[in-house]
């Protein structure tokens, strides 16, 4: 909602970057929660002084898996959640020409981050469900709980690297993925009346809102 607010004199580009900042906050929260779970799991392995209620774990984790599956499905079906076709942006092109290597860009960064967050919760819930099942049938194997937490935490953290890379590229105003600097320059020089270009800059307000500035000699 914030990212759709119109530009003002003080915010001439609008509030698009709030989407990227929200995605960064979501990913960082995943890291904090996962770090806490890893710490608690390691403490349990070291102390071995804890009790597990397998029946309660089974019921809770099964419910959590179901809820997270529904949420993941809803977010995955969201038009902003993934890039199909134009991916929510308009390719920079002129009649009869197209930029080479212009791959579709992902849609809303915040929706992608929310989807990753839900997937992370789903993986953790699955790990608890697996551990609870093992402990329910073999109570002496209670160490399965912290071990499964450590194991699945690796996958949760790994799922955040792609969105972190994209967020870093946007915040550092790097050239957007799928856009080639030389191709844009050649496209501009191919416009009738353009004799030269300099100070070409390509960046993105979000992954789906690209920006360009250039001095054109005519």
Coordinates of N, CA and C in Angstrom, one line a residue:
X1 N 0.8 -1.2 0.0 CA 0.0 0.0 0.0 C 0.9 1.3 0.0
X2 N 1.9 1.3 0.8 CA 2.8 2.5 0.9 C 3.4 2.7 -0.4
X3 N 3.9 1.7 -1.1 CA 4.6 1.8 -2.3 C 3.8 2.4 -3.5
X4 N 2.5 2.4 -3.3 CA 1.6 2.9 -4.4 C 1.3 4.4 -4.2
X5 N 1.8 5.0 -3.1 CA 1.5 6.4 -2.9 C 2.1 7.3 -4.0
X6 N 1.4 8.3 -4.4 CA 1.9 9.1 -5.5 C 3.2 9.9 -5.1
X7 N 4.0 10.3 -6.1 CA 5.1 11.2 -5.9 C 4.7 12.5 -5.3
X8 N 5.7 13.1 -4.5 CA 5.5 14.5 -4.0 C 6.7 15.3 -4.3
X9 N 6.7 16.5 -3.9 CA 7.9 17.4 -4.1 C 9.1 16.9 -3.4
X10 N 8.9 16.3 -2.2 CA 10.0 15.8 -1.4 C 10.3 14.4 -1.7
X11 N 9.3 13.6 -2.3 CA 9.6 12.2 -2.7 C 9.2 12.1 -4.2
X12 N 10.1 12.7 -5.0 CA 9.8 12.8 -6.4 C 9.7 11.5 -7.2
X13 N 10.3 10.4 -6.6 CA 10.2 9.1 -7.2 C 9.1 8.3 -6.6
X14 N 8.4 8.9 -5.7 CA 7.3 8.1 -5.1 C 7.8 7.3 -3.9
X15 N 7.1 6.3 -3.5 CA 7.4 5.5 -2.4 C 7.7 4.0 -2.8
X16 N 8.1 3.8 -4.0 CA 8.4 2.5 -4.5 C 9.4 1.7 -3.7
X17 N 10.4 2.4 -3.2 CA 11.5 1.7 -2.5 C 11.0 1.1 -1.1
X18 N 9.9 1.6 -0.6 CA 9.4 1.0 0.6 C 9.1 -0.5 0.4
X19 N 8.8 -0.9 -0.8 CA 8.6 -2.3 -1.1 C 9.9 -3.1 -0.9
X20 N 11.0 -2.5 -1.3 CA 12.3 -3.2 -1.2 C 12.7 -3.2 0.3
X21 N 12.5 -2.1 1.0 CA 12.8 -2.0 2.4 C 12.0 -3.0 3.2
X22 N 10.7 -3.2 2.8 CA 9.9 -4.2 3.5 C 10.4 -5.6 3.3
X23 N 10.8 -5.9 2.0 CA 11.4 -7.2 1.7 C 12.6 -7.4 2.6
X24 N 13.5 -6.4 2.7 CA 14.7 -6.6 3.5 C 14.4 -6.8 4.9
X25 N 13.4 -6.1 5.5 CA 13.0 -6.4 6.9 C 12.4 -7.8 7.1
X26 N 11.7 -8.3 6.1 CA 11.1 -9.6 6.2 C 12.2 -10.7 6.2
X27 N 13.2 -10.5 5.3 CA 14.3 -11.4 5.2 C 15.1 -11.4 6.5
X28 N 15.4 -10.2 7.0 CA 16.2 -10.1 8.3 C 15.4 -10.7 9.4
X29 N 14.1 -10.6 9.4 CA 13.3 -11.3 10.5 C 13.5 -12.8 10.4
X30 N 13.5 -13.3 9.2 CA 13.8 -14.8 9.0 C 15.1 -15.2 9.6
X31 N 16.1 -14.4 9.3 CA 17.5 -14.7 9.9 C 17.5 -14.6 11.4
X32 N 16.8 -13.7 12.0 CA 16.7 -13.5 13.4 C 16.0 -14.7 14.1
X33 N 14.9 -15.1 13.5 CA 14.1 -16.2 14.1 C 14.8 -17.5 13.9
X34 N 15.4 -17.7 12.7 CA 16.2 -18.9 12.4 C 17.4 -19.0 13.3
X35 N 18.1 -17.9 13.5 CA 19.2 -17.9 14.4 C 18.8 -18.3 15.8
X36 N 17.7 -17.8 16.3 CA 17.2 -18.1 17.7 C 16.9 -19.6 17.8
X37 N 16.3 -20.2 16.7 CA 16.0 -21.6 16.7 C 17.2 -22.4 16.7
X38 N 18.2 -22.0 15.9 CA 19.5 -22.7 15.9 C 20.2 -22.7 17.3
X39 N 20.1 -21.6 17.9 CA 20.7 -21.4 19.2 C 20.1 -22.4 20.2
X40 N 18.7 -22.4 20.2 CA 18.0 -23.2 21.1 C 18.2 -24.7 20.8
X41 N 18.3 -25.1 19.5 CA 18.5 -26.4 19.2 C 19.9 -26.9 19.6
X42 N 20.9 -26.0 19.4 CA 22.3 -26.4 19.9 C 22.3 -26.5 21.4
X43 N 21.6 -25.7 22.1 CA 21.6 -25.7 23.6 C 21.0 -27.1 24.0
X44 N 19.9 -27.5 23.4 CA 19.3 -28.8 23.7 C 20.2 -30.0 23.5
X45 N 20.9 -29.9 22.4 CA 21.8 -31.0 22.1 C 22.9 -31.1 23.1
X46 N 23.4 -29.9 23.5 CA 24.5 -29.9 24.5 C 24.1 -30.3 25.9
X47 N 22.9 -29.8 26.3 CA 22.4 -30.1 27.7 C 21.7 -31.4 27.8
X48 N 21.0 -31.8 26.8 CA 20.2 -33.0 26.7 C 19.2 -33.1 27.9
X49 N 18.8 -31.9 28.4 CA 17.9 -31.8 29.5 C 16.6 -31.2 29.1
X50 N 15.7 -31.9 28.5 CA 14.5 -31.4 28.0 C 13.5 -32.6 27.8
X51 N 12.2 -32.2 27.8 CA 11.2 -33.2 27.6 C 10.3 -32.8 26.4
X52 N 9.9 -33.8 25.6 CA 9.1 -33.6 24.4 C 7.7 -34.2 24.5
X53 N 6.7 -33.4 24.3 CA 5.3 -33.8 24.2 C 5.0 -34.1 22.7
X54 N 5.3 -35.4 22.3 CA 5.1 -35.7 20.9 C 3.7 -35.6 20.4
X55 N 2.7 -35.9 21.2 CA 1.3 -35.8 20.7 C 1.0 -34.3 20.4
X56 N 1.4 -33.4 21.3 CA 1.1 -32.0 21.1 C 1.9 -31.5 19.9
X57 N 3.1 -31.9 19.8 CA 4.0 -31.5 18.6 C 3.3 -31.9 17.3
X58 N 2.8 -33.2 17.3 CA 2.2 -33.7 16.1 C 1.0 -32.8 15.6
X59 N 0.1 -32.5 16.6 CA -1.1 -31.8 16.3 C -0.7 -30.3 15.9
X60 N 0.2 -29.7 16.6 CA 0.5 -28.3 16.3 C 1.2 -28.2 15.0
X61 N 2.2 -29.1 14.7 CA 3.0 -29.0 13.5 C 2.2 -29.3 12.3
X62 N 1.2 -30.3 12.4 CA 0.4 -30.7 11.3 C -0.5 -29.5 10.9
X63 N -1.1 -28.8 11.9 CA -1.9 -27.6 11.7 C -1.1 -26.5 11.0
X64 N 0.2 -26.3 11.5 CA 1.0 -25.3 10.9 C 1.4 -25.6 9.5
X65 N 1.6 -26.8 9.2 CA 1.9 -27.2 7.8 C 0.8 -26.9 6.9
X66 N -0.4 -27.2 7.3 CA -1.6 -27.0 6.5 C -1.8 -25.5 6.3
X67 N -1.7 -24.7 7.3 CA -1.9 -23.2 7.2 C -0.8 -22.6 6.2
X68 N 0.4 -23.0 6.4 CA 1.5 -22.5 5.6 C 1.4 -22.9 4.1
X69 N 0.8 -24.1 3.9 CA 0.6 -24.6 2.5 C -0.4 -23.7 1.8
X70 N -1.5 -23.4 2.6 CA -2.5 -22.5 2.0 C -2.0 -21.1 1.7
X71 N -1.2 -20.6 2.7 CA -0.6 -19.2 2.5 C 0.4 -19.2 1.3
X72 N 1.2 -20.3 1.2 CA 2.1 -20.3 0.1 C 1.4 -20.4 -1.2
X73 N 0.3 -21.1 -1.3 CA -0.4 -21.2 -2.5 C -1.0 -19.9 -2.9
X74 N -1.6 -19.2 -1.9 CA -2.2 -17.9 -2.2 C -1.1 -16.9 -2.7
X75 N 0.0 -16.8 -2.1 CA 1.1 -15.9 -2.4 C 1.7 -16.3 -3.8
X76 N 1.8 -17.6 -4.1 CA 2.4 -18.0 -5.3 C 1.4 -17.7 -6.5
X77 N 0.1 -17.7 -6.2 CA -0.8 -17.3 -7.3 C -1.0 -15.8 -7.5
X78 N -0.4 -15.0 -6.6 CA -0.5 -13.6 -6.7 C 0.2 -13.1 -7.9
X79 N -0.4 -12.2 -8.7 CA 0.2 -11.7 -10.0 C 1.5 -11.0 -9.7
X80 N 1.7 -10.4 -8.5 CA 2.9 -9.7 -8.2 C 4.0 -10.6 -7.6
X81 N 3.6 -11.9 -7.4 CA 4.5 -12.8 -6.7 C 5.5 -13.4 -7.5
X82 N 5.3 -13.4 -8.8 CA 6.3 -14.0 -9.7 C 6.2 -13.4 -11.1
X83 N 7.3 -13.4 -11.8 CA 7.3 -12.7 -13.1 C 6.9 -13.7 -14.2
X84 N 5.7 -13.4 -14.8 CA 5.3 -14.1 -16.0 C 5.2 -13.1 -17.1
X85 N 5.6 -13.4 -18.3 CA 5.5 -12.5 -19.4 C 6.4 -11.3 -19.1
X86 N 5.8 -10.1 -19.0 CA 6.5 -8.9 -18.8 C 7.0 -8.7 -17.4
X87 N 6.5 -9.6 -16.5 CA 7.0 -9.5 -15.1 C 6.7 -8.2 -14.4
X88 N 5.7 -7.4 -14.9 CA 5.3 -6.2 -14.2 C 6.1 -5.0 -14.6
X89 N 6.9 -5.1 -15.7 CA 7.6 -3.9 -16.2 C 7.5 -3.9 -17.7
X90 N 7.8 -2.7 -18.2 CA 7.8 -2.6 -19.7 C 9.2 -2.6 -20.2
X91 N 9.5 -3.5 -21.1 CA 10.8 -3.6 -21.7 C 11.1 -2.3 -22.4
X92 N 12.4 -1.9 -22.3 CA 12.8 -0.7 -23.0 C 13.1 -1.1 -24.5
X93 N 12.3 -0.6 -25.4 CA 12.4 -1.0 -26.7 C 11.8 0.1 -27.6
X94 N 12.1 0.0 -28.9 CA 11.6 0.9 -29.9 C 11.0 0.0 -31.0
X95 N 10.1 0.6 -31.9 CA 9.5 -0.3 -32.9 C 10.6 -1.0 -33.7
X96 N 10.4 -2.3 -33.8 CA 11.3 -3.1 -34.6 C 12.6 -3.5 -33.9
X97 N 12.8 -3.2 -32.7 CA 14.0 -3.5 -32.0 C 13.7 -4.0 -30.5
X98 N 14.5 -4.9 -30.0 CA 14.3 -5.3 -28.6 C 15.7 -5.6 -28.0
X99 N 15.9 -5.3 -26.8 CA 17.1 -5.5 -26.1 C 17.5 -7.0 -26.0
X100 N 18.7 -7.4 -26.5 CA 19.1 -8.8 -26.3 C 19.3 -9.1 -24.8
X101 N 19.0 -10.3 -24.5 CA 19.1 -10.8 -23.1 C 18.2 -10.1 -22.2
X102 N 17.1 -9.6 -22.6 CA 16.1 -8.9 -21.8 C 15.2 -9.9 -21.1
X103 N 15.6 -10.5 -20.1 CA 14.9 -11.6 -19.4 C 13.8 -10.9 -18.5
X104 N 12.7 -11.6 -18.3 CA 11.6 -11.1 -17.5 C 12.1 -10.9 -16.1
X105 N 11.8 -9.8 -15.4 CA 12.2 -9.5 -14.1 C 11.1 -10.0 -13.1
X106 N 11.5 -10.3 -11.9 CA 10.5 -10.7 -10.9 C 9.5 -9.6 -10.6
X107 N 8.4 -9.9 -10.0 CA 7.4 -8.9 -9.7 C 7.7 -8.2 -8.3
X108 N 6.7 -8.1 -7.5 CA 6.8 -7.4 -6.3 C 7.8 -8.0 -5.4
X109 N 8.8 -7.2 -4.9 CA 9.8 -7.8 -4.0 C 9.3 -8.2 -2.7
X110 N 8.3 -7.4 -2.2 CA 7.7 -7.6 -0.9 C 6.9 -8.9 -0.9
X111 N 6.2 -9.2 -2.0 CA 5.4 -10.4 -2.1 C 6.4 -11.6 -2.2
X112 N 7.5 -11.5 -2.9 CA 8.5 -12.6 -3.0 C 9.0 -12.8 -1.6
X113 N 9.4 -11.8 -0.9 CA 9.9 -11.9 0.5 C 8.9 -12.6 1.4
X114 N 7.6 -12.2 1.2 CA 6.6 -12.8 2.0 C 6.4 -14.3 1.7
X115 N 6.5 -14.6 0.4 CA 6.5 -16.0 0.0 C 7.6 -16.8 0.6
X116 N 8.8 -16.3 0.5 CA 10.0 -16.9 1.1 C 9.8 -17.1 2.6
X117 N 9.2 -16.1 3.2 CA 9.0 -16.2 4.7 C 8.0 -17.3 5.0
X118 N 7.0 -17.5 4.2 CA 6.0 -18.6 4.4 C 6.7 -19.9 4.1
X119 N 7.5 -20.0 3.1 CA 8.2 -21.2 2.8 C 9.1 -21.6 3.9
X120 N 9.8 -20.6 4.5 CA 10.7 -20.8 5.7 C 9.9 -21.4 6.8
X121 N 8.7 -20.8 7.1 CA 7.8 -21.3 8.2 C 7.4 -22.7 7.9
X122 N 7.1 -23.0 6.6 CA 6.6 -24.3 6.2 C 7.7 -25.3 6.4
X123 N 8.9 -25.0 6.0 CA 10.0 -25.9 6.2 C 10.3 -26.2 7.7
X124 N 10.2 -25.2 8.6 CA 10.3 -25.4 10.0 C 9.2 -26.3 10.5
X125 N 8.0 -26.0 10.0 CA 6.8 -26.8 10.5 C 7.0 -28.3 10.1
X126 N 7.5 -28.5 8.9 CA 7.7 -29.9 8.4 C 8.8 -30.5 9.2
X127 N 9.8 -29.8 9.6 CA 10.9 -30.4 10.4 C 10.3 -30.8 11.8
X128 N 9.5 -30.0 12.4 CA 8.8 -30.3 13.7 C 7.9 -31.5 13.5
X129 N 7.2 -31.6 12.4 CA 6.3 -32.7 12.1 C 7.1 -34.0 12.0
X130 N 8.2 -34.0 11.3 CA 9.0 -35.2 11.1 C 9.6 -35.6 12.4
X131 N 10.1 -34.6 13.2 CA 10.7 -35.0 14.5 C 9.6 -35.5 15.4
X132 N 8.5 -34.9 15.4 CA 7.4 -35.3 16.3 C 6.9 -36.8 16.0
X133 N 6.9 -37.1 14.7 CA 6.5 -38.4 14.3 C 7.6 -39.5 14.8
X134 N 8.8 -39.1 14.6 CA 9.9 -40.0 15.1 C 9.8 -40.2 16.6
X135 N 9.6 -39.1 17.3 CA 9.6 -39.2 18.8 C 8.3 -39.9 19.3
X136 N 7.2 -39.7 18.6 CA 6.0 -40.4 19.0 C 6.1 -41.9 19.0
X137 N 6.8 -42.4 18.0 CA 7.0 -43.9 17.9 C 8.2 -44.4 18.6
X138 N 9.2 -43.5 18.8 CA 10.4 -43.8 19.5 C 10.8 -42.7 20.4
X139 N 10.2 -42.7 21.6 CA 10.4 -41.6 22.6 C 11.9 -41.4 22.9
X140 N 12.7 -42.4 22.9 CA 14.1 -42.3 23.2 C 14.9 -41.5 22.2
X141 N 14.3 -41.2 21.0 CA 15.0 -40.5 20.0 C 14.6 -39.0 20.0
X142 N 14.5 -38.4 21.2 CA 14.1 -37.0 21.3 C 15.1 -36.1 20.7
X143 N 16.3 -36.5 20.5 CA 17.3 -35.6 19.9 C 16.9 -35.3 18.4
X144 N 16.0 -36.1 17.9 CA 15.6 -35.8 16.5 C 15.0 -34.4 16.4
X145 N 14.4 -33.8 17.5 CA 13.9 -32.5 17.4 C 14.9 -31.4 17.1
X146 N 15.9 -31.3 17.9 CA 16.9 -30.2 17.6 C 17.7 -30.5 16.4
X147 N 18.0 -31.8 16.1 CA 18.7 -32.1 14.8 C 17.9 -31.7 13.6
X148 N 16.6 -32.0 13.6 CA 15.8 -31.6 12.4 C 15.7 -30.1 12.3
X149 N 15.7 -29.4 13.4 CA 15.7 -27.9 13.4 C 17.0 -27.4 12.8
X150 N 18.1 -27.9 13.1 CA 19.4 -27.5 12.6 C 19.4 -27.8 11.1
X151 N 19.0 -28.9 10.7 CA 19.0 -29.4 9.3 C 18.2 -28.5 8.4
X152 N 16.9 -28.3 8.8 CA 16.0 -27.5 8.0 C 16.3 -26.0 8.0
X153 N 17.0 -25.5 9.1 CA 17.4 -24.1 9.1 C 18.4 -23.8 8.0
X154 N 19.2 -24.7 7.6 CA 20.1 -24.5 6.4 C 19.3 -24.2 5.2
X155 N 18.2 -24.9 4.9 CA 17.4 -24.7 3.7 C 16.7 -23.3 3.8
X156 N 16.2 -23.0 5.0 CA 15.5 -21.7 5.2 C 16.4 -20.6 4.9
X157 N 17.6 -20.6 5.5 CA 18.6 -19.5 5.2 C 19.0 -19.5 3.8
X158 N 19.2 -20.6 3.2 CA 19.5 -20.7 1.7 C 18.5 -20.1 0.8
X159 N 17.2 -20.2 1.2 CA 16.1 -19.7 0.4 C 16.1 -18.1 0.4
X160 N 16.8 -17.5 1.3 CA 16.8 -16.0 1.3 C 17.9 -15.4 0.5
X161 N 18.8 -16.1 0.0 CA 20.0 -15.5 -0.7 C 19.6 -14.8 -1.9
X162 N 18.7 -15.4 -2.7 CA 18.3 -14.8 -4.0 C 17.6 -13.4 -3.8
X163 N 16.7 -13.4 -2.8 CA 16.0 -12.1 -2.6 C 16.9 -11.1 -2.0
X164 N 17.9 -11.5 -1.2 CA 18.9 -10.6 -0.6 C 19.7 -10.0 -1.7
X165 N 20.1 -10.8 -2.7 CA 20.9 -10.3 -3.8 C 20.2 -9.3 -4.6
X166 N 18.9 -9.6 -4.9 CA 18.1 -8.6 -5.6 C 17.9 -7.3 -4.8
X167 N 17.6 -7.4 -3.5 CA 17.4 -6.2 -2.7 C 18.7 -5.4 -2.7
X168 N 19.8 -6.1 -2.5 CA 21.1 -5.4 -2.5 C 21.4 -4.6 -3.9
X169 N 21.0 -5.3 -5.0 CA 21.2 -4.6 -6.3 C 20.3 -3.4 -6.4
X170 N 19.1 -3.5 -5.9 CA 18.2 -2.3 -6.0 C 18.7 -1.2 -5.1
X171 N 19.0 -1.5 -3.9 CA 19.4 -0.4 -2.9 C 20.8 0.2 -3.3
X172 N 21.6 -0.6 -4.0 CA 22.9 0.0 -4.5 C 22.8 0.6 -5.9
X173 N 21.6 0.6 -6.4 CA 21.3 1.2 -7.7 C 22.1 0.6 -8.8
X174 N 22.2 -0.7 -8.8 CA 22.9 -1.4 -9.8 C 22.1 -1.6 -11.1
X175 N 22.7 -1.9 -12.2 CA 22.0 -2.1 -13.4 C 21.0 -3.3 -13.2
X176 N 19.7 -3.2 -13.5 CA 18.8 -4.2 -13.3 C 19.1 -5.5 -14.1
X177 N 18.8 -6.6 -13.5 CA 19.0 -7.9 -14.2 C 18.1 -8.0 -15.4
X178 N 18.7 -8.5 -16.5 CA 18.0 -8.6 -17.7 C 18.1 -7.4 -18.7
X179 N 18.8 -6.4 -18.2 CA 19.1 -5.2 -19.0 C 20.6 -5.1 -19.2
X180 N 21.0 -5.0 -20.5 CA 22.4 -4.9 -20.9 C 22.7 -3.4 -21.2
X181 N 23.7 -2.9 -20.5 CA 24.1 -1.5 -20.6 C 24.4 -1.1 -22.1
X182 N 25.2 -2.0 -22.7 CA 25.6 -1.7 -24.1 C 24.4 -1.7 -25.1
X183 N 23.5 -2.6 -24.8 CA 22.3 -2.7 -25.6 C 21.4 -1.5 -25.5
X184 N 21.3 -0.9 -24.3 CA 20.5 0.3 -24.2 C 21.2 1.5 -24.9
X185 N 22.5 1.5 -24.8 CA 23.3 2.6 -25.5 C 23.1 2.5 -27.0
X186 N 23.2 1.3 -27.5 CA 23.1 1.1 -29.0 C 21.6 1.5 -29.4
X187 N 20.7 1.1 -28.6 CA 19.3 1.4 -28.9 C 19.1 2.9 -29.0
X188 N 19.6 3.7 -28.0 CA 19.5 5.1 -28.0 C 20.2 5.7 -29.2
X189 N 21.4 5.2 -29.6 CA 22.1 5.7 -30.7 C 21.4 5.4 -32.0
X190 N 20.5 4.4 -32.0 CA 19.8 4.0 -33.2 C 18.5 4.9 -33.5
X191 N 18.2 5.8 -32.5 CA 17.1 6.7 -32.6 C 17.4 7.8 -33.6
X192 N 16.5 8.1 -34.6 CA 16.8 9.1 -35.6 C 17.0 10.5 -34.9
X193 N 18.1 11.1 -35.3 CA 18.4 12.4 -34.8 C 19.4 12.4 -33.6
X194 N 19.6 11.2 -33.0 CA 20.6 11.2 -31.9 C 22.0 11.0 -32.4
X195 N 22.9 11.9 -32.0 CA 24.3 11.8 -32.5 C 25.2 11.2 -31.5
X196 N 24.8 11.2 -30.2 CA 25.7 10.7 -29.2 C 25.0 10.7 -27.9
X197 N 25.6 9.9 -27.0 CA 25.0 9.8 -25.6 C 26.2 9.8 -24.6
X198 N 26.0 10.3 -23.4 CA 26.9 10.2 -22.3 C 26.2 10.2 -21.0
X199 N 26.9 9.8 -19.9 CA 26.4 9.8 -18.6 C 25.1 8.9 -18.5
X200 N 25.2 7.8 -19.1 CA 24.0 6.8 -19.1 C 24.0 6.1 -17.8
X201 N 22.9 6.1 -17.1 CA 22.7 5.4 -15.8 C 21.4 4.6 -15.9
X202 N 21.6 3.3 -15.5 CA 20.4 2.4 -15.4 C 20.3 1.9 -14.0
X203 N 19.1 2.0 -13.4 CA 18.9 1.5 -12.1 C 17.4 1.1 -12.0
X204 N 17.0 0.8 -10.7 CA 15.6 0.3 -10.5 C 15.1 0.9 -9.2
X205 N 13.9 1.4 -9.2 CA 13.3 1.8 -7.9 C 12.8 0.6 -7.2
X206 N 12.3 -0.4 -7.9 CA 12.1 -1.8 -7.4 C 12.4 -2.7 -8.6
X207 N 12.3 -4.0 -8.4 CA 12.6 -4.9 -9.4 C 11.7 -4.8 -10.6
X208 N 10.5 -4.2 -10.4 CA 9.6 -4.0 -11.5 C 9.4 -2.6 -12.0
X209 N 10.2 -1.7 -11.4 CA 10.1 -0.3 -11.8 C 11.5 0.2 -12.2
X210 N 11.8 0.1 -13.5 CA 13.1 0.5 -13.9 C 13.3 2.0 -14.2
X211 N 14.5 2.5 -14.2 CA 14.7 3.9 -14.4 C 16.0 4.1 -15.2
X212 N 16.0 5.2 -16.0 CA 17.2 5.5 -16.8 C 17.4 7.0 -16.9
X213 N 18.6 7.5 -16.8 CA 18.9 8.9 -17.1 C 20.1 8.9 -18.0
X214 N 20.1 9.8 -19.0 CA 21.1 9.9 -20.0 C 21.2 11.3 -20.6
X215 N 22.3 11.8 -20.9 CA 22.5 13.0 -21.7 C 22.6 12.6 -23.2
X216 N 21.7 13.2 -24.0 CA 21.6 12.9 -25.4 C 22.0 14.1 -26.2
X217 N 23.0 13.9 -27.2 CA 23.4 14.9 -28.1 C 22.6 14.7 -29.4
X218 N 21.9 15.8 -29.8 CA 21.1 15.7 -31.0 C 21.5 16.8 -32.0

